[in-house]
């Protein structure tokens, strides 16, 4: 067994123990732990001893949320809706690396898992692997750092610089109330998966992904149609092998498909969106339409909801998904007038809103975000409210536990 470097842990507001060898080791550094990789690139910084550490920081209450999706599938948009539910805007760490991928608000810290790429752009090219390939990512470090943050311990997280394609010096991440880990692989590694209090997968069908990519990469980034097609094709085998299978583990999946309201639609503008919610998840009770557990089909268009062609259709009912019992809420079509969304909201139950009309208010507040007129925006907002509710339930339990212990 490697000899573990014994650094003082007195300055830490936590209890740490060191055990068997692994790929990382640590030192206490002011009031946070520094995890060093033992790869050639960084071993000079801290020797090559390797240890597993177990720490607890007493009363920490970091709730960890995982959001998985392929690149360009709406993760950033979802994150903006989620942080807005908690109030306050999310911003990159002040005074830090301008190319940081991290977003911090009062309640939430969103870290991008691209920061755990172990191979930079040149390294991937040399080895002939994509960023989706697990061999291009450091899951040991991801696990150690998410675990530390969940235990209330700050970490020095690496930064993958999307501008240069290089790995930049690390940035300090302090444990937030809610930590969101978003990216390609939040549910890939079993150890990381087990740290998640709630997980979401954005499942964008190939047709829709293509339409969104064209819109962004052609219009905003000047890429050619051919290069966009080639990039999607090149990623597909690894996407199918390593990213897509994660949806079986998700507590909620937002599936985005072409509409069924327009026969043979190939424009990809009108969307059919399904919110697949796992039953039996702690602190999460699925939303329902009219009557929980029934199978419902509802066309709300008429006197109370303005709809132009091709209209709007909602469906709701129980189903199974990868062998799990789920409830599925579906919306096909798009809203003409967002202020009329209140009519739909009033027919949905278990929304975890704090007041009547909160979903509509959130949607109106971000009417300019992509997907605000369809099920993507609606369901992202609903999932955001459910995460707030989950966070409140978890923290209420943790706060109550020491009180009960004192009483006993
Ligand atoms: N709900 C939506 N409806 C329509 N278009 C959308 C929607 N969500 C995202 N898009 C389109 O996809 C693009 C990418 O969205 P976003 O930046 O949120 O994705 P991302 O997963 O964070 O991407 P990346 O990982 O590449 O940074 C947006 O510019 C927009 O054109
Ligand atoms: O899938 C991705 C992130 O979601 C990127 O392709 C990956 O991070 C590599 O980034 P870059 O293209 O900037 O080198």
Short mmCIF file of C-alpha atoms and ligand atoms in Angstrom, two decimals:
data_model
loop_
_atom_site.label_atom_id
_atom_site.label_comp_id
_atom_site.label_asym_id
_atom_site.label_seq_id
_atom_site.Cartn_x
_atom_site.Cartn_y
_atom_site.Cartn_z
CA UNK A 1 0.00 0.00 0.00
CA UNK A 2 1.23 3.49 -0.86
CA UNK A 3 2.26 5.71 2.02
CA UNK A 4 -0.33 8.43 2.46
CA UNK A 5 0.92 11.95 2.95
CA UNK A 6 -0.34 13.04 6.34
CA UNK A 7 -1.23 16.69 6.25
CA UNK A 8 -2.79 18.44 9.16
CA UNK A 9 -6.56 18.32 9.14
CA UNK A 10 -7.04 20.56 12.18
CA UNK A 11 -7.81 23.57 10.01
CA UNK A 12 -10.70 21.68 8.42
CA UNK A 13 -14.14 21.92 9.83
CA UNK A 14 -14.52 18.26 9.08
CA UNK A 15 -13.43 14.80 10.16
CA UNK A 16 -11.28 12.94 7.65
CA UNK A 17 -9.86 9.46 7.58
CA UNK A 18 -7.41 8.04 5.07
CA UNK A 19 -7.57 4.46 3.80
CA UNK A 20 -6.75 2.27 0.78
CA UNK A 21 -4.96 3.47 -2.36
CA UNK A 22 -6.83 5.07 -5.25
CA UNK A 23 -5.95 7.53 -7.95
CA UNK A 24 -6.20 10.72 -5.94
CA UNK A 25 -4.74 12.05 -2.76
CA UNK A 26 -5.35 15.20 -0.83
CA UNK A 27 -3.98 17.75 1.51
CA UNK A 28 -5.79 20.18 3.71
CA UNK A 29 -5.30 23.68 2.43
CA UNK A 30 -6.74 26.52 4.46
CA UNK A 31 -10.30 25.36 4.93
CA UNK A 32 -10.66 23.16 1.91
CA UNK A 33 -9.29 19.93 0.56
CA UNK A 34 -7.12 19.80 -2.51
CA UNK A 35 -7.38 16.64 -4.56
CA UNK A 36 -4.42 15.99 -6.80
CA UNK A 37 -4.43 13.70 -9.77
CA UNK A 38 -1.53 11.32 -9.92
CA UNK A 39 -1.22 11.51 -13.69
CA UNK A 40 2.14 12.55 -15.16
CA UNK A 41 0.83 16.05 -15.73
CA UNK A 42 0.20 16.85 -12.08
CA UNK A 43 2.15 14.36 -10.02
CA UNK A 44 4.97 16.84 -9.47
CA UNK A 45 2.65 18.94 -7.38
CA UNK A 46 2.05 16.42 -4.68
CA UNK A 47 4.11 13.26 -5.15
CA UNK A 48 2.51 10.04 -6.24
CA UNK A 49 1.07 8.57 -3.03
CA UNK A 50 -2.53 7.59 -3.33
CA UNK A 51 -5.22 7.36 -0.67
CA UNK A 52 -8.97 7.22 -0.39
CA UNK A 53 -10.33 9.75 2.03
CA UNK A 54 -13.58 9.80 3.89
CA UNK A 55 -14.68 13.11 5.29
CA UNK A 56 -17.74 14.45 6.98
CA UNK A 57 -18.27 18.11 7.63
CA UNK A 58 -20.93 17.72 10.28
CA UNK A 59 -24.03 19.71 9.42
CA UNK A 60 -23.57 20.23 5.66
CA UNK A 61 -26.71 20.15 3.55
CA UNK A 62 -25.62 20.11 -0.06
CA UNK A 63 -28.29 18.52 -2.23
CA UNK A 64 -26.85 17.15 -5.47
CA UNK A 65 -28.76 17.18 -8.76
CA UNK A 66 -27.54 15.53 -11.98
CA UNK A 67 -28.55 16.80 -15.41
CA UNK A 68 -27.46 14.70 -18.39
CA UNK A 69 -27.74 15.53 -22.07
CA UNK A 70 -25.71 15.69 -25.22
CA UNK A 71 -24.13 18.97 -26.24
CA UNK A 72 -26.58 21.54 -27.63
CA UNK A 73 -29.64 19.87 -26.12
CA UNK A 74 -30.80 22.68 -23.86
CA UNK A 75 -28.86 22.13 -20.60
CA UNK A 76 -27.92 25.80 -20.25
CA UNK A 77 -31.49 26.91 -20.91
CA UNK A 78 -32.78 24.45 -18.33
CA UNK A 79 -30.19 25.66 -15.81
CA UNK A 80 -31.31 29.26 -16.27
CA UNK A 81 -34.92 28.24 -15.60
CA UNK A 82 -33.88 26.20 -12.55
CA UNK A 83 -31.76 28.90 -10.92
CA UNK A 84 -34.53 31.42 -11.55
CA UNK A 85 -36.94 29.26 -9.50
CA UNK A 86 -34.55 29.72 -6.54
CA UNK A 87 -34.31 33.46 -7.22
CA UNK A 88 -31.25 35.41 -8.29
CA UNK A 89 -29.21 35.14 -11.44
CA UNK A 90 -26.38 32.64 -11.83
CA UNK A 91 -22.98 34.06 -12.72
CA UNK A 92 -19.45 32.75 -13.27
CA UNK A 93 -17.16 32.87 -10.19
CA UNK A 94 -16.17 36.52 -9.54
CA UNK A 95 -12.60 37.44 -10.47
CA UNK A 96 -11.91 33.94 -11.75
CA UNK A 97 -11.05 32.44 -15.11
CA UNK A 98 -13.21 34.22 -17.72
CA UNK A 99 -13.61 30.87 -19.49
CA UNK A 100 -14.92 29.12 -16.36
CA UNK A 101 -17.90 26.85 -17.06
CA UNK A 102 -19.27 27.27 -13.51
CA UNK A 103 -22.37 29.28 -12.64
CA UNK A 104 -23.02 30.43 -9.09
CA UNK A 105 -26.15 31.95 -7.54
CA UNK A 106 -27.19 32.39 -3.90
CA UNK A 107 -28.61 28.89 -3.61
CA UNK A 108 -27.07 26.95 -6.47
CA UNK A 109 -23.72 26.15 -8.01
CA UNK A 110 -23.81 24.56 -11.44
CA UNK A 111 -20.65 22.76 -12.46
CA UNK A 112 -20.11 21.49 -15.97
CA UNK A 113 -18.73 17.97 -16.14
CA UNK A 114 -16.66 18.88 -19.20
CA UNK A 115 -14.24 20.12 -16.52
CA UNK A 116 -13.43 16.48 -15.80
CA UNK A 117 -12.15 15.83 -19.32
CA UNK A 118 -8.81 14.15 -18.63
CA UNK A 119 -7.69 14.56 -22.24
CA UNK A 120 -7.60 17.99 -23.79
CA UNK A 121 -8.59 18.61 -27.41
CA UNK A 122 -5.16 17.64 -28.76
CA UNK A 123 -4.97 14.62 -26.46
CA UNK A 124 -8.33 13.36 -27.73
CA UNK A 125 -7.27 13.86 -31.32
CA UNK A 126 -4.00 11.99 -30.76
CA UNK A 127 -5.74 9.06 -29.09
CA UNK A 128 -8.67 9.12 -31.56
CA UNK A 129 -11.35 9.36 -28.87
CA UNK A 130 -14.27 11.77 -28.50
CA UNK A 131 -15.15 13.73 -25.36
CA UNK A 132 -18.07 11.34 -24.89
CA UNK A 133 -15.73 8.39 -24.43
CA UNK A 134 -15.17 7.55 -20.74
CA UNK A 135 -11.43 7.24 -21.48
CA UNK A 136 -11.38 11.01 -22.07
CA UNK A 137 -12.82 11.72 -18.62
CA UNK A 138 -11.58 11.39 -15.04
CA UNK A 139 -14.41 9.72 -13.12
CA UNK A 140 -12.28 9.12 -10.01
CA UNK A 141 -11.71 12.84 -9.59
CA UNK A 142 -15.35 13.62 -10.43
CA UNK A 143 -16.47 11.20 -7.73
CA UNK A 144 -14.01 12.46 -5.09
CA UNK A 145 -14.94 16.09 -5.69
CA UNK A 146 -18.72 15.66 -5.86
CA UNK A 147 -18.51 13.55 -2.70
CA UNK A 148 -16.43 16.20 -0.95
CA UNK A 149 -18.83 19.00 -1.94
CA UNK A 150 -21.80 16.92 -0.81
CA UNK A 151 -20.04 16.51 2.53
CA UNK A 152 -19.58 20.26 2.85
CA UNK A 153 -15.93 20.43 1.78
CA UNK A 154 -14.62 22.85 -0.83
CA UNK A 155 -12.54 21.53 -3.72
CA UNK A 156 -10.17 22.80 -6.39
CA UNK A 157 -11.95 21.71 -9.55
CA UNK A 158 -10.16 21.65 -12.90
CA UNK A 159 -11.45 23.78 -15.77
CA UNK A 160 -11.80 22.58 -19.36
CA UNK A 161 -11.41 25.64 -21.53
CA UNK A 162 -13.79 25.39 -24.50
CA UNK A 163 -12.11 28.34 -26.18
CA UNK A 164 -8.57 26.93 -26.22
CA UNK A 165 -9.38 23.23 -25.82
CA UNK A 166 -6.87 23.04 -22.94
CA UNK A 167 -7.13 22.11 -19.26
CA UNK A 168 -6.73 25.34 -17.28
CA UNK A 169 -5.58 25.69 -13.64
CA UNK A 170 -8.30 24.71 -11.16
CA UNK A 171 -10.87 26.97 -9.53
CA UNK A 172 -12.07 26.80 -5.93
CA UNK A 173 -15.65 25.54 -5.55
CA UNK A 174 -17.27 25.92 -2.16
CA UNK A 175 -20.11 23.62 -1.12
CA UNK A 176 -23.41 25.25 -2.12
CA UNK A 177 -26.92 24.52 -0.86
CA UNK A 178 -27.71 22.90 -4.19
CA UNK A 179 -25.01 21.50 -6.44
CA UNK A 180 -26.00 20.77 -10.01
CA UNK A 181 -23.64 18.62 -12.03
CA UNK A 182 -24.53 18.99 -15.68
CA UNK A 183 -23.00 17.49 -18.76
CA UNK A 184 -22.42 14.33 -20.68
CA UNK A 185 -21.90 11.81 -17.86
CA UNK A 186 -23.53 12.63 -14.50
CA UNK A 187 -25.09 9.17 -14.24
CA UNK A 188 -22.40 7.12 -16.02
CA UNK A 189 -20.24 6.21 -13.02
CA UNK A 190 -22.11 4.25 -10.36
CA UNK A 191 -20.28 6.02 -7.52
CA UNK A 192 -21.24 9.47 -8.83
CA UNK A 193 -24.77 8.29 -9.58
CA UNK A 194 -25.19 7.17 -5.98
CA UNK A 195 -24.38 10.68 -4.78
CA UNK A 196 -27.30 12.21 -6.69
CA UNK A 197 -30.42 13.21 -4.79
CA UNK A 198 -32.28 13.67 -8.09
CA UNK A 199 -31.40 13.09 -11.72
CA UNK A 200 -32.73 14.40 -15.00
CA UNK A 201 -32.05 13.33 -18.59
CA UNK A 202 -32.86 15.58 -21.56
CA UNK A 203 -33.69 13.15 -24.35
CA UNK A 204 -33.76 15.07 -27.61
CA UNK A 205 -34.64 12.97 -30.65
CA UNK A 206 -32.19 13.00 -33.54
CA UNK A 207 -34.51 15.01 -35.82
CA UNK A 208 -34.99 17.76 -33.22
CA UNK A 209 -31.32 17.77 -32.18
CA UNK A 210 -30.41 18.31 -35.81
CA UNK A 211 -32.89 21.20 -36.16
CA UNK A 212 -31.54 22.91 -33.00
CA UNK A 213 -27.91 22.37 -34.04
CA UNK A 214 -28.57 23.89 -37.44
CA UNK A 215 -30.25 26.87 -35.85
CA UNK A 216 -27.39 27.49 -33.42
CA UNK A 217 -24.28 26.34 -35.23
CA UNK A 218 -25.24 27.65 -38.67
CA UNK A 219 -26.94 30.88 -37.69
CA UNK A 220 -24.86 31.81 -34.65
CA UNK A 221 -21.51 30.08 -35.19
CA UNK A 222 -21.18 30.12 -39.00
CA UNK A 223 -20.76 26.33 -39.42
CA UNK A 224 -21.79 24.70 -42.71
CA UNK A 225 -24.68 22.26 -42.99
CA UNK A 226 -22.23 19.54 -44.05
CA UNK A 227 -19.95 20.07 -41.03
CA UNK A 228 -22.93 19.97 -38.64
CA UNK A 229 -24.12 16.69 -40.17
CA UNK A 230 -20.57 15.27 -40.00
CA UNK A 231 -20.17 16.28 -36.34
CA UNK A 232 -23.48 14.67 -35.34
CA UNK A 233 -22.59 11.47 -37.24
CA UNK A 234 -19.10 11.33 -35.70
CA UNK A 235 -20.50 11.58 -32.17
CA UNK A 236 -23.36 9.14 -32.66
CA UNK A 237 -21.65 5.80 -31.85
CA UNK A 238 -20.25 7.14 -28.56
CA UNK A 239 -23.50 8.94 -27.80
CA UNK A 240 -25.39 5.65 -28.21
CA UNK A 241 -22.81 3.72 -26.18
CA UNK A 242 -22.13 6.10 -23.26
CA UNK A 243 -24.62 8.95 -23.03
CA UNK A 244 -28.04 7.65 -24.05
CA UNK A 245 -28.03 4.60 -21.69
CA UNK A 246 -27.95 6.98 -18.71
CA UNK A 247 -31.63 7.78 -19.20
CA UNK A 248 -32.57 4.46 -17.57
CA UNK A 249 -31.26 5.85 -14.25
CA UNK A 250 -32.97 9.26 -14.43
CA UNK A 251 -35.73 10.19 -12.00
CA UNK A 252 -37.22 12.49 -14.65
CA UNK A 253 -36.72 12.42 -18.40
CA UNK A 254 -37.80 15.21 -20.74
CA UNK A 255 -38.23 13.60 -24.14
CA UNK A 256 -38.48 15.91 -27.15
CA UNK A 257 -39.92 14.49 -30.37
CA UNK A 258 -41.39 15.77 -33.63
CA UNK A 259 -45.09 16.62 -33.46
CA UNK A 260 -47.75 14.05 -34.28
CA UNK A 261 -50.27 16.82 -35.00
CA UNK A 262 -48.86 17.54 -38.47
CA UNK A 263 -48.62 14.46 -40.71
CA UNK A 264 -45.01 13.80 -41.85
CA UNK A 265 -43.74 17.02 -40.31
CA UNK A 266 -40.07 17.55 -41.06
CA UNK A 267 -39.67 21.17 -40.02
CA UNK A 268 -39.07 20.33 -36.35
CA UNK A 269 -40.67 23.56 -35.15
CA UNK A 270 -43.74 22.10 -33.47
CA UNK A 271 -42.73 19.62 -30.77
CA UNK A 272 -44.21 16.73 -28.83
CA UNK A 273 -42.67 16.76 -25.38
CA UNK A 274 -43.03 14.02 -22.77
CA UNK A 275 -42.22 14.38 -19.08
CA UNK A 276 -41.47 10.88 -17.80
CA UNK A 277 -41.53 10.81 -14.00
CA UNK A 278 -40.36 7.80 -11.99
CA UNK A 279 -42.72 6.57 -9.29
CA UNK A 280 -41.45 5.87 -5.78
CA UNK A 281 -38.58 8.37 -5.74
CA UNK A 282 -37.99 9.80 -2.29
CA UNK A 283 -39.10 13.44 -1.96
CA UNK A 284 -40.56 13.49 -5.47
CA UNK A 285 -44.21 12.97 -6.33
CA UNK A 286 -45.10 13.16 -10.02
CA UNK A 287 -47.33 15.87 -11.47
CA UNK A 288 -50.68 14.71 -12.83
CA UNK A 289 -53.49 15.91 -15.07
CA UNK A 290 -57.08 15.80 -13.71
CA UNK A 291 -56.89 12.44 -11.92
CA UNK A 292 -53.78 10.71 -10.58
CA UNK A 293 -53.13 7.32 -12.18
CA UNK A 294 -55.88 7.59 -14.85
CA UNK A 295 -55.22 7.74 -18.57
CA UNK A 296 -56.27 11.13 -19.93
CA UNK A 297 -56.29 12.81 -23.31
CA UNK A 298 -57.14 16.52 -23.33
CA UNK A 299 -57.43 19.16 -26.04
CA UNK A 300 -57.56 22.44 -24.13
CA UNK A 301 -58.10 24.63 -27.22
CA UNK A 302 -61.40 26.50 -27.30
CA UNK A 303 -62.92 29.36 -25.35
CA UNK A 304 -60.21 29.50 -22.69
CA UNK A 305 -57.09 28.74 -24.68
CA UNK A 306 -56.30 30.27 -28.06
CA UNK A 307 -54.73 27.77 -30.42
CA UNK A 308 -53.74 28.18 -34.04
CA UNK A 309 -52.86 25.29 -36.37
CA UNK A 310 -52.00 22.52 -35.47
CA UNK A 311 -53.49 23.01 -31.98
CA UNK A 312 -52.44 21.54 -28.64
CA UNK A 313 -52.98 18.10 -27.19
CA UNK A 314 -52.14 16.94 -23.67
CA UNK A 315 -51.96 13.32 -22.55
CA UNK A 316 -51.29 11.79 -19.17
CA UNK A 317 -51.11 8.29 -17.77
CA UNK A 318 -49.15 5.50 -16.12
CA UNK A 319 -46.52 3.58 -18.08
CA UNK A 320 -43.29 1.64 -17.66
CA UNK A 321 -39.83 2.90 -18.61
CA UNK A 322 -36.79 0.59 -18.50
CA UNK A 323 -38.76 -1.65 -16.17
CA UNK A 324 -39.70 1.17 -13.77
CA UNK A 325 -43.21 2.40 -13.08
CA UNK A 326 -43.57 5.95 -14.33
CA UNK A 327 -46.19 8.63 -14.92
CA UNK A 328 -46.01 10.39 -18.26
CA UNK A 329 -47.35 13.87 -19.00
CA UNK A 330 -47.25 14.84 -22.66
CA UNK A 331 -47.81 18.08 -24.53
CA UNK A 332 -47.91 18.21 -28.33
CA UNK A 333 -48.18 21.63 -30.01
CA UNK A 334 -47.43 25.16 -28.92
CA UNK A 335 -49.01 28.04 -27.05
CA UNK A 336 -50.18 31.12 -28.93
CA UNK A 337 -50.59 33.24 -25.80
CA UNK A 338 -48.42 32.50 -22.79
CA UNK A 339 -50.65 34.43 -20.39
CA UNK A 340 -53.39 31.86 -21.06
CA UNK A 341 -51.13 29.11 -19.73
CA UNK A 342 -52.81 29.65 -16.35
CA UNK A 343 -55.78 27.72 -17.78
CA UNK A 344 -53.58 24.67 -18.34
CA UNK A 345 -51.77 25.14 -15.02
CA UNK A 346 -55.06 25.11 -13.13
CA UNK A 347 -55.75 21.60 -14.44
CA UNK A 348 -52.40 20.19 -13.35
CA UNK A 349 -51.90 18.92 -9.79
CA UNK A 350 -48.90 18.23 -7.56
CA UNK A 351 -46.94 21.08 -9.15
CA UNK A 352 -45.17 22.05 -5.90
CA UNK A 353 -45.92 25.72 -6.55
CA UNK A 354 -45.93 28.17 -3.64
CA UNK A 355 -48.88 30.17 -5.02
CA UNK A 356 -51.58 29.85 -7.68
CA UNK A 357 -50.13 30.68 -11.09
CA UNK A 358 -46.43 30.28 -10.22
CA UNK A 359 -45.71 28.11 -13.29
CA UNK A 360 -47.32 30.70 -15.58
CA UNK A 361 -45.41 33.50 -13.85
CA UNK A 362 -42.09 31.69 -14.34
CA UNK A 363 -42.87 31.00 -17.99
CA UNK A 364 -43.84 34.64 -18.64
CA UNK A 365 -40.70 35.85 -16.87
CA UNK A 366 -38.57 33.91 -19.35
CA UNK A 367 -40.76 34.16 -22.43
CA UNK A 368 -37.64 34.87 -24.50
CA UNK A 369 -35.89 31.58 -23.59
CA UNK A 370 -35.95 28.84 -26.24
CA UNK A 371 -38.95 26.54 -25.80
CA UNK A 372 -41.12 28.93 -23.80
CA UNK A 373 -44.09 28.38 -26.09
CA UNK A 374 -44.05 24.59 -25.85
CA UNK A 375 -43.68 21.58 -23.57
CA UNK A 376 -39.89 21.93 -23.24
CA UNK A 377 -40.19 25.23 -21.34
CA UNK A 378 -43.28 24.11 -19.43
CA UNK A 379 -41.76 20.82 -18.26
CA UNK A 380 -38.36 22.33 -17.46
CA UNK A 381 -40.16 24.86 -15.26
CA UNK A 382 -42.18 22.14 -13.55
CA UNK A 383 -39.03 20.06 -12.90
CA UNK A 384 -37.39 23.19 -11.46
CA UNK A 385 -40.28 23.57 -8.98
CA UNK A 386 -40.09 19.88 -8.07
CA UNK A 387 -36.34 20.27 -7.36
CA UNK A 388 -37.07 23.22 -5.06
CA UNK A 389 -39.62 21.07 -3.25
CA UNK A 390 -37.18 18.15 -2.99
CA UNK A 391 -34.50 20.46 -1.59
CA UNK A 392 -36.93 21.85 0.99
CA UNK A 393 -38.00 18.37 2.05
CA UNK A 394 -34.42 17.10 2.41
CA UNK A 395 -33.23 20.13 4.37
CA UNK A 396 -36.33 20.06 6.61
CA UNK A 397 -35.51 16.45 7.55
CA UNK A 398 -31.84 17.26 8.21
CA UNK A 399 -32.73 20.27 10.32
CA UNK A 400 -35.28 18.29 12.32
CA UNK A 401 -32.93 15.33 12.99
CA UNK A 402 -30.51 17.05 15.46
CA UNK A 403 -33.47 18.60 17.30
CA UNK A 404 -35.04 15.18 17.78
CA UNK A 405 -31.71 13.77 18.95
CA UNK A 406 -31.42 16.58 21.51
CA UNK A 407 -34.95 15.90 22.78
CA UNK A 408 -34.24 12.18 23.15
N1 LIG B 1 -36.50 24.13 -25.85
C1 LIG B 1 -35.88 24.54 -26.96
N2 LIG B 1 -36.58 24.85 -28.06
C2 LIG B 1 -35.96 25.25 -29.18
N3 LIG B 1 -34.62 25.36 -29.29
C3 LIG B 1 -33.89 25.06 -28.23
C4 LIG B 1 -34.46 24.65 -27.00
N4 LIG B 1 -33.49 24.42 -26.10
C5 LIG B 1 -32.34 24.68 -26.74
N5 LIG B 1 -32.58 25.06 -28.01
C6 LIG B 1 -31.59 25.38 -29.03
O1 LIG B 1 -30.41 24.66 -28.78
C7 LIG B 1 -29.32 25.55 -28.58
C8 LIG B 1 -28.48 24.99 -27.42
O2 LIG B 1 -29.14 25.20 -26.20
P1 LIG B 1 -28.33 25.26 -24.87
O3 LIG B 1 -27.19 26.21 -25.00
O4 LIG B 1 -29.29 25.47 -23.74
O5 LIG B 1 -27.79 23.74 -24.84
P2 LIG B 1 -26.57 23.09 -24.08
O6 LIG B 1 -26.94 21.66 -23.88
O7 LIG B 1 -26.22 23.84 -22.86
O8 LIG B 1 -25.42 23.23 -25.13
P3 LIG B 1 -23.83 23.05 -24.96
O9 LIG B 1 -23.58 21.83 -24.16
O10 LIG B 1 -23.34 22.89 -26.38
O11 LIG B 1 -23.33 24.31 -24.34
C9 LIG B 1 -29.93 26.93 -28.31
O12 LIG B 1 -29.16 27.96 -28.84
C10 LIG B 1 -31.24 26.84 -29.04
O13 LIG B 1 -31.04 27.21 -30.39
O1 LIG B 2 -19.64 17.42 -25.85
C1 LIG B 2 -19.10 18.39 -25.44
C2 LIG B 2 -19.56 19.10 -24.22
O2 LIG B 2 -20.87 18.97 -23.95
C3 LIG B 2 -17.89 18.93 -26.11
O3 LIG B 2 -17.82 18.41 -27.39
C4 LIG B 2 -16.65 18.55 -25.32
O4 LIG B 2 -16.68 19.13 -24.05
C5 LIG B 2 -15.41 19.02 -26.07
O5 LIG B 2 -15.45 20.38 -26.18
P1 LIG B 2 -14.73 21.19 -27.32
O6 LIG B 2 -15.50 20.90 -28.56
O7 LIG B 2 -14.81 22.62 -26.87
O8 LIG B 2 -13.33 20.70 -27.38
#
